[in-house]
Amino acid sequence: MAGQSYEELLERIRALSGVRVRELGRVGEYPIFAVEQGSDPQQPTALIMGGTHGDEPAGPAAVLEFCRRGSGSWLEAFNFLALPCLNPHGYARGTRHNAQDVDINWAYKRDDVPEIQVMRQLVAGRHFAFVVDFHEDWESPGFYLYELHRNVAPVGARIMETVSHICPLNTHPVIEGQRARGGVIIPTAQKHEELRGEGIPVVLYGHHTDHLLTTETPTALPLAQRVRAQLAALEVVVEAHLP
Ligand SMILES: [Zn+2]
């Protein structure tokens, strides 16, 4: 797909109000930013991220829209750490991979990937109440998600119900080679073992959160519809975690 303007994305980040913007590092000429809301150290923090794959623009768009709207009363329960775009090079060129032709999402063990350095520094020593990682799928006819959870009730089915009012769902029994139920993939222990330590989602779930959702919008649909679907999914997760 055609790349997006990273400069325009940066302008939208700079235009945010009521948030703290922090440069995490640089990949070549591109800075990577985090956007933080809420600052109560007594409260848990949630991590919302997008743009790990450069050709999945609804992720960054949804993270930015989430930051633009502000979290309102949610801030009485949570701080939010948002990472709009982990892969600026891919975003600017419309490629899944980064400038090294690496799939960042599955390169956590590599020491020579600048985006992974940024990610490691961002999460070091931290535990998140939940993580929502926005992705997209060019081949999927509809929305689906991956859910990893321990000590918390799963919310995947509720997300699917909510998103069904916004866009089509992918309800195939096998998605991306894994068994799915109603569009929800809960990776098997075997699959998890296979990927252990290699992937951002696996590491985040292994060390930094008890609840991780990877949401996948169908890239063929209009961007605004995909952003609505991502934000609706996020809302279900946040509401489920409210005290
Ligand atoms: Zn992706």
Short mmCIF file of C-alpha atoms and ligand atoms in Angstrom, two decimals:
data_model
loop_
_atom_site.label_atom_id
_atom_site.label_comp_id
_atom_site.label_asym_id
_atom_site.label_seq_id
_atom_site.Cartn_x
_atom_site.Cartn_y
_atom_site.Cartn_z
CA MET A 1 0.00 0.00 0.00
CA ALA A 2 1.01 3.65 -0.30
CA GLY A 3 2.85 5.04 2.68
CA GLN A 4 1.38 7.63 5.02
CA SER A 5 2.88 10.97 5.98
CA TYR A 6 4.73 10.47 9.25
CA GLU A 7 5.21 14.24 9.40
CA GLU A 8 1.44 14.66 9.46
CA LEU A 9 1.19 12.08 12.24
CA LEU A 10 3.80 14.02 14.23
CA GLU A 11 1.83 17.22 13.70
CA ARG A 12 -1.25 15.53 15.10
CA ILE A 13 0.75 14.32 18.11
CA ARG A 14 2.08 17.85 18.71
CA ALA A 15 -1.44 19.25 18.44
CA LEU A 16 -2.74 17.08 21.32
CA SER A 17 -3.70 18.89 24.51
CA GLY A 18 -4.03 17.68 28.08
CA VAL A 19 -1.42 14.96 27.55
CA ARG A 20 2.33 14.57 27.99
CA VAL A 21 4.32 13.75 24.88
CA ARG A 22 7.69 12.08 25.30
CA GLU A 23 10.25 11.21 22.63
CA LEU A 24 11.36 7.63 23.25
CA GLY A 25 14.09 7.38 20.66
CA ARG A 26 14.81 7.71 16.98
CA VAL A 27 14.86 5.39 14.03
CA GLY A 28 17.01 7.12 11.43
CA GLU A 29 15.40 10.49 10.90
CA TYR A 30 12.14 9.50 12.62
CA PRO A 31 11.38 10.15 16.30
CA ILE A 32 9.11 7.69 18.11
CA PHE A 33 6.75 9.29 20.63
CA ALA A 34 4.74 8.12 23.60
CA VAL A 35 1.65 10.00 24.75
CA GLU A 36 0.77 9.81 28.44
CA GLN A 37 -2.48 10.64 30.18
CA GLY A 38 -2.98 10.60 33.94
CA SER A 39 -0.18 10.79 36.48
CA ASP A 40 -1.49 9.20 39.68
CA PRO A 41 1.24 6.80 40.82
CA GLN A 42 -1.34 4.91 42.88
CA GLN A 43 -3.23 3.93 39.76
CA PRO A 44 -2.42 1.17 37.32
CA THR A 45 -1.34 2.06 33.81
CA ALA A 46 -2.74 0.66 30.58
CA LEU A 47 -0.66 0.43 27.41
CA ILE A 48 -2.33 1.20 24.07
CA MET A 49 -0.21 0.74 20.96
CA GLY A 50 -0.33 0.78 17.17
CA GLY A 51 1.82 0.92 14.08
CA THR A 52 4.13 -2.00 14.78
CA HIS A 53 3.43 -3.02 11.19
CA GLY A 54 3.82 -0.04 8.89
CA ASP A 55 1.07 -1.02 6.48
CA GLU A 56 -1.67 -1.05 9.13
CA PRO A 57 -2.61 2.65 9.37
CA ALA A 58 -5.81 2.24 11.40
CA GLY A 59 -3.65 1.45 14.44
CA PRO A 60 -1.86 4.81 14.62
CA ALA A 61 -5.08 6.60 13.62
CA ALA A 62 -7.00 4.89 16.44
CA VAL A 63 -4.30 5.58 19.05
CA LEU A 64 -4.22 9.25 18.03
CA GLU A 65 -7.99 9.55 18.09
CA PHE A 66 -8.01 7.96 21.55
CA CYS A 67 -5.44 10.54 22.71
CA ARG A 68 -7.28 13.42 21.04
CA ARG A 69 -10.59 12.60 22.73
CA GLY A 70 -8.97 12.25 26.12
CA SER A 71 -9.84 9.57 28.60
CA GLY A 72 -12.28 11.55 30.77
CA SER A 73 -13.53 9.61 33.76
CA TRP A 74 -11.35 6.63 32.84
CA LEU A 75 -8.48 8.65 34.31
CA GLU A 76 -10.05 8.18 37.75
CA ALA A 77 -9.04 4.53 37.46
CA PHE A 78 -6.09 4.38 35.07
CA ASN A 79 -3.12 6.17 33.63
CA PHE A 80 -2.71 5.59 29.92
CA LEU A 81 0.53 5.12 28.06
CA ALA A 82 -0.07 5.32 24.32
CA LEU A 83 2.40 4.45 21.60
CA PRO A 84 0.94 5.75 18.34
CA CYS A 85 3.50 4.32 15.94
CA LEU A 86 6.39 1.99 16.73
CA ASN A 87 7.44 1.60 13.09
CA PRO A 88 7.66 5.07 11.51
CA HIS A 89 9.81 3.90 8.61
CA GLY A 90 7.25 1.27 7.65
CA TYR A 91 4.42 3.75 8.16
CA ALA A 92 6.03 6.28 5.81
CA ARG A 93 6.67 3.66 3.15
CA GLY A 94 3.60 1.50 3.55
CA THR A 95 5.60 -1.60 4.46
CA ARG A 96 4.94 -4.17 7.18
CA HIS A 97 8.64 -4.36 8.06
CA ASN A 98 11.09 -1.68 9.23
CA ALA A 99 14.05 -0.25 7.29
CA GLN A 100 16.09 -3.41 8.02
CA ASP A 101 13.25 -5.48 6.52
CA VAL A 102 12.56 -6.91 9.99
CA ASP A 103 9.09 -7.77 11.29
CA ILE A 104 9.42 -5.86 14.58
CA ASN A 105 6.52 -7.69 16.16
CA TRP A 106 8.47 -10.96 16.11
CA ALA A 107 12.01 -9.68 16.68
CA TYR A 108 12.04 -9.00 20.40
CA LYS A 109 15.21 -11.03 20.97
CA ARG A 110 17.26 -9.11 18.44
CA ASP A 111 19.65 -6.50 19.83
CA ASP A 112 20.18 -4.69 16.53
CA VAL A 113 16.64 -3.42 15.96
CA PRO A 114 16.18 0.21 17.11
CA GLU A 115 12.39 -0.11 17.48
CA ILE A 116 12.91 -3.08 19.81
CA GLN A 117 15.34 -1.00 21.91
CA VAL A 118 12.62 1.63 22.23
CA MET A 119 10.08 -0.99 23.22
CA ARG A 120 12.36 -2.62 25.80
CA GLN A 121 13.13 0.73 27.45
CA LEU A 122 9.47 1.69 27.46
CA VAL A 123 8.27 -1.42 29.30
CA ALA A 124 11.32 -2.21 31.48
CA GLY A 125 10.24 -2.95 35.04
CA ARG A 126 6.63 -2.03 34.33
CA HIS A 127 3.38 -3.91 34.74
CA PHE A 128 0.29 -2.84 32.83
CA ALA A 129 -3.32 -3.39 33.88
CA PHE A 130 -3.94 -4.39 30.28
CA VAL A 131 -2.43 -3.94 26.83
CA VAL A 132 -4.37 -3.30 23.64
CA ASP A 133 -2.29 -3.62 20.50
CA PHE A 134 -4.03 -2.38 17.32
CA HIS A 135 -3.24 -4.31 14.14
CA GLU A 136 -4.82 -4.84 10.72
CA ASP A 137 -5.12 -7.70 8.29
CA TRP A 138 -5.22 -7.22 4.52
CA GLU A 139 -6.55 -10.70 3.87
CA SER A 140 -9.26 -10.89 6.48
CA PRO A 141 -12.90 -10.36 5.46
CA GLY A 142 -13.68 -9.05 8.92
CA PHE A 143 -12.55 -8.04 12.38
CA TYR A 144 -10.98 -10.60 14.73
CA LEU A 145 -8.71 -10.59 17.76
CA TYR A 146 -6.21 -12.49 19.86
CA GLU A 147 -6.72 -12.56 23.62
CA LEU A 148 -4.25 -13.66 26.28
CA HIS A 149 -5.47 -13.52 29.88
CA ARG A 150 -4.74 -14.79 33.34
CA ASN A 151 -6.52 -13.88 36.57
CA VAL A 152 -8.99 -11.78 34.59
CA ALA A 153 -12.19 -12.73 32.80
CA PRO A 154 -11.87 -12.78 29.01
CA VAL A 155 -13.63 -10.01 27.08
CA GLY A 156 -13.12 -11.22 23.50
CA ALA A 157 -16.70 -12.35 22.93
CA ARG A 158 -18.05 -9.04 24.23
CA ILE A 159 -15.71 -7.13 21.93
CA MET A 160 -16.87 -9.17 18.93
CA GLU A 161 -20.51 -8.46 19.78
CA THR A 162 -19.83 -4.73 20.08
CA VAL A 163 -17.75 -4.54 16.90
CA SER A 164 -20.37 -6.52 14.96
CA HIS A 165 -22.47 -3.34 14.94
CA ILE A 166 -19.61 -1.45 13.26
CA CYS A 167 -17.98 -3.77 10.75
CA PRO A 168 -18.05 -7.37 9.48
CA LEU A 169 -16.45 -10.07 11.62
CA ASN A 170 -14.15 -12.90 10.61
CA THR A 171 -15.79 -15.94 12.17
CA HIS A 172 -13.82 -18.64 10.34
CA PRO A 173 -12.94 -21.58 12.61
CA VAL A 174 -9.28 -21.23 11.65
CA ILE A 175 -7.63 -17.80 11.34
CA GLU A 176 -3.94 -17.36 10.54
CA GLY A 177 -3.47 -21.08 11.12
CA GLN A 178 -4.91 -20.99 14.62
CA ARG A 179 -8.26 -22.14 15.96
CA ALA A 180 -10.72 -19.35 16.50
CA ARG A 181 -14.15 -19.16 18.07
CA GLY A 182 -16.41 -16.35 16.93
CA GLY A 183 -13.42 -14.35 15.75
CA VAL A 184 -11.49 -14.81 19.01
CA ILE A 185 -8.14 -16.57 18.86
CA ILE A 186 -6.75 -17.79 22.17
CA PRO A 187 -3.28 -19.05 21.21
CA THR A 188 -2.61 -22.60 22.39
CA ALA A 189 0.13 -23.41 24.87
CA GLN A 190 2.02 -25.03 22.01
CA LYS A 191 1.78 -21.94 19.84
CA HIS A 192 2.81 -19.81 22.76
CA GLU A 193 5.82 -22.03 23.41
CA GLU A 194 6.78 -21.84 19.75
CA LEU A 195 6.87 -18.04 19.89
CA ARG A 196 8.19 -17.61 23.41
CA GLY A 197 10.52 -14.69 23.81
CA GLU A 198 10.44 -13.83 20.15
CA GLY A 199 7.38 -11.65 19.86
CA ILE A 200 6.33 -8.35 21.37
CA PRO A 201 2.91 -9.77 22.38
CA VAL A 202 4.47 -12.87 23.93
CA VAL A 203 7.01 -10.85 25.93
CA LEU A 204 4.40 -8.31 27.03
CA TYR A 205 2.12 -11.09 28.23
CA GLY A 206 4.96 -13.06 29.74
CA HIS A 207 6.41 -10.21 31.81
CA HIS A 208 4.35 -7.04 31.68
CA THR A 209 0.61 -7.73 31.80
CA ASP A 210 -2.03 -10.34 32.64
CA HIS A 211 -4.34 -9.23 29.85
CA LEU A 212 -3.31 -8.60 26.28
CA LEU A 213 -5.54 -8.05 23.28
CA THR A 214 -4.37 -7.82 19.70
CA THR A 215 -7.20 -6.46 17.58
CA GLU A 216 -7.20 -6.90 13.81
CA THR A 217 -9.33 -4.75 11.51
CA PRO A 218 -9.91 -5.71 7.86
CA THR A 219 -7.75 -3.25 5.93
CA ALA A 220 -10.00 -3.29 2.86
CA LEU A 221 -12.71 -1.32 4.68
CA PRO A 222 -12.71 2.50 4.91
CA LEU A 223 -10.22 3.87 7.46
CA ALA A 224 -12.84 5.69 9.56
CA GLN A 225 -14.80 2.46 10.00
CA ARG A 226 -11.68 0.54 11.06
CA VAL A 227 -10.77 3.26 13.57
CA ARG A 228 -14.29 3.10 15.01
CA ALA A 229 -13.98 -0.67 15.37
CA GLN A 230 -10.60 -0.40 17.14
CA LEU A 231 -11.86 2.25 19.54
CA ALA A 232 -15.03 0.28 20.29
CA ALA A 233 -12.88 -2.74 21.13
CA LEU A 234 -10.70 -0.62 23.40
CA GLU A 235 -13.74 0.77 25.17
CA VAL A 236 -14.96 -2.75 26.00
CA VAL A 237 -11.57 -3.62 27.49
CA VAL A 238 -11.33 -0.44 29.58
CA GLU A 239 -14.89 -0.76 30.87
CA ALA A 240 -14.24 -4.38 31.85
CA HIS A 241 -11.25 -3.31 33.94
CA LEU A 242 -12.95 -0.39 35.69
CA PRO A 243 -13.29 -1.01 39.42
ZN ZN B 1 0.04 -6.32 12.31
#
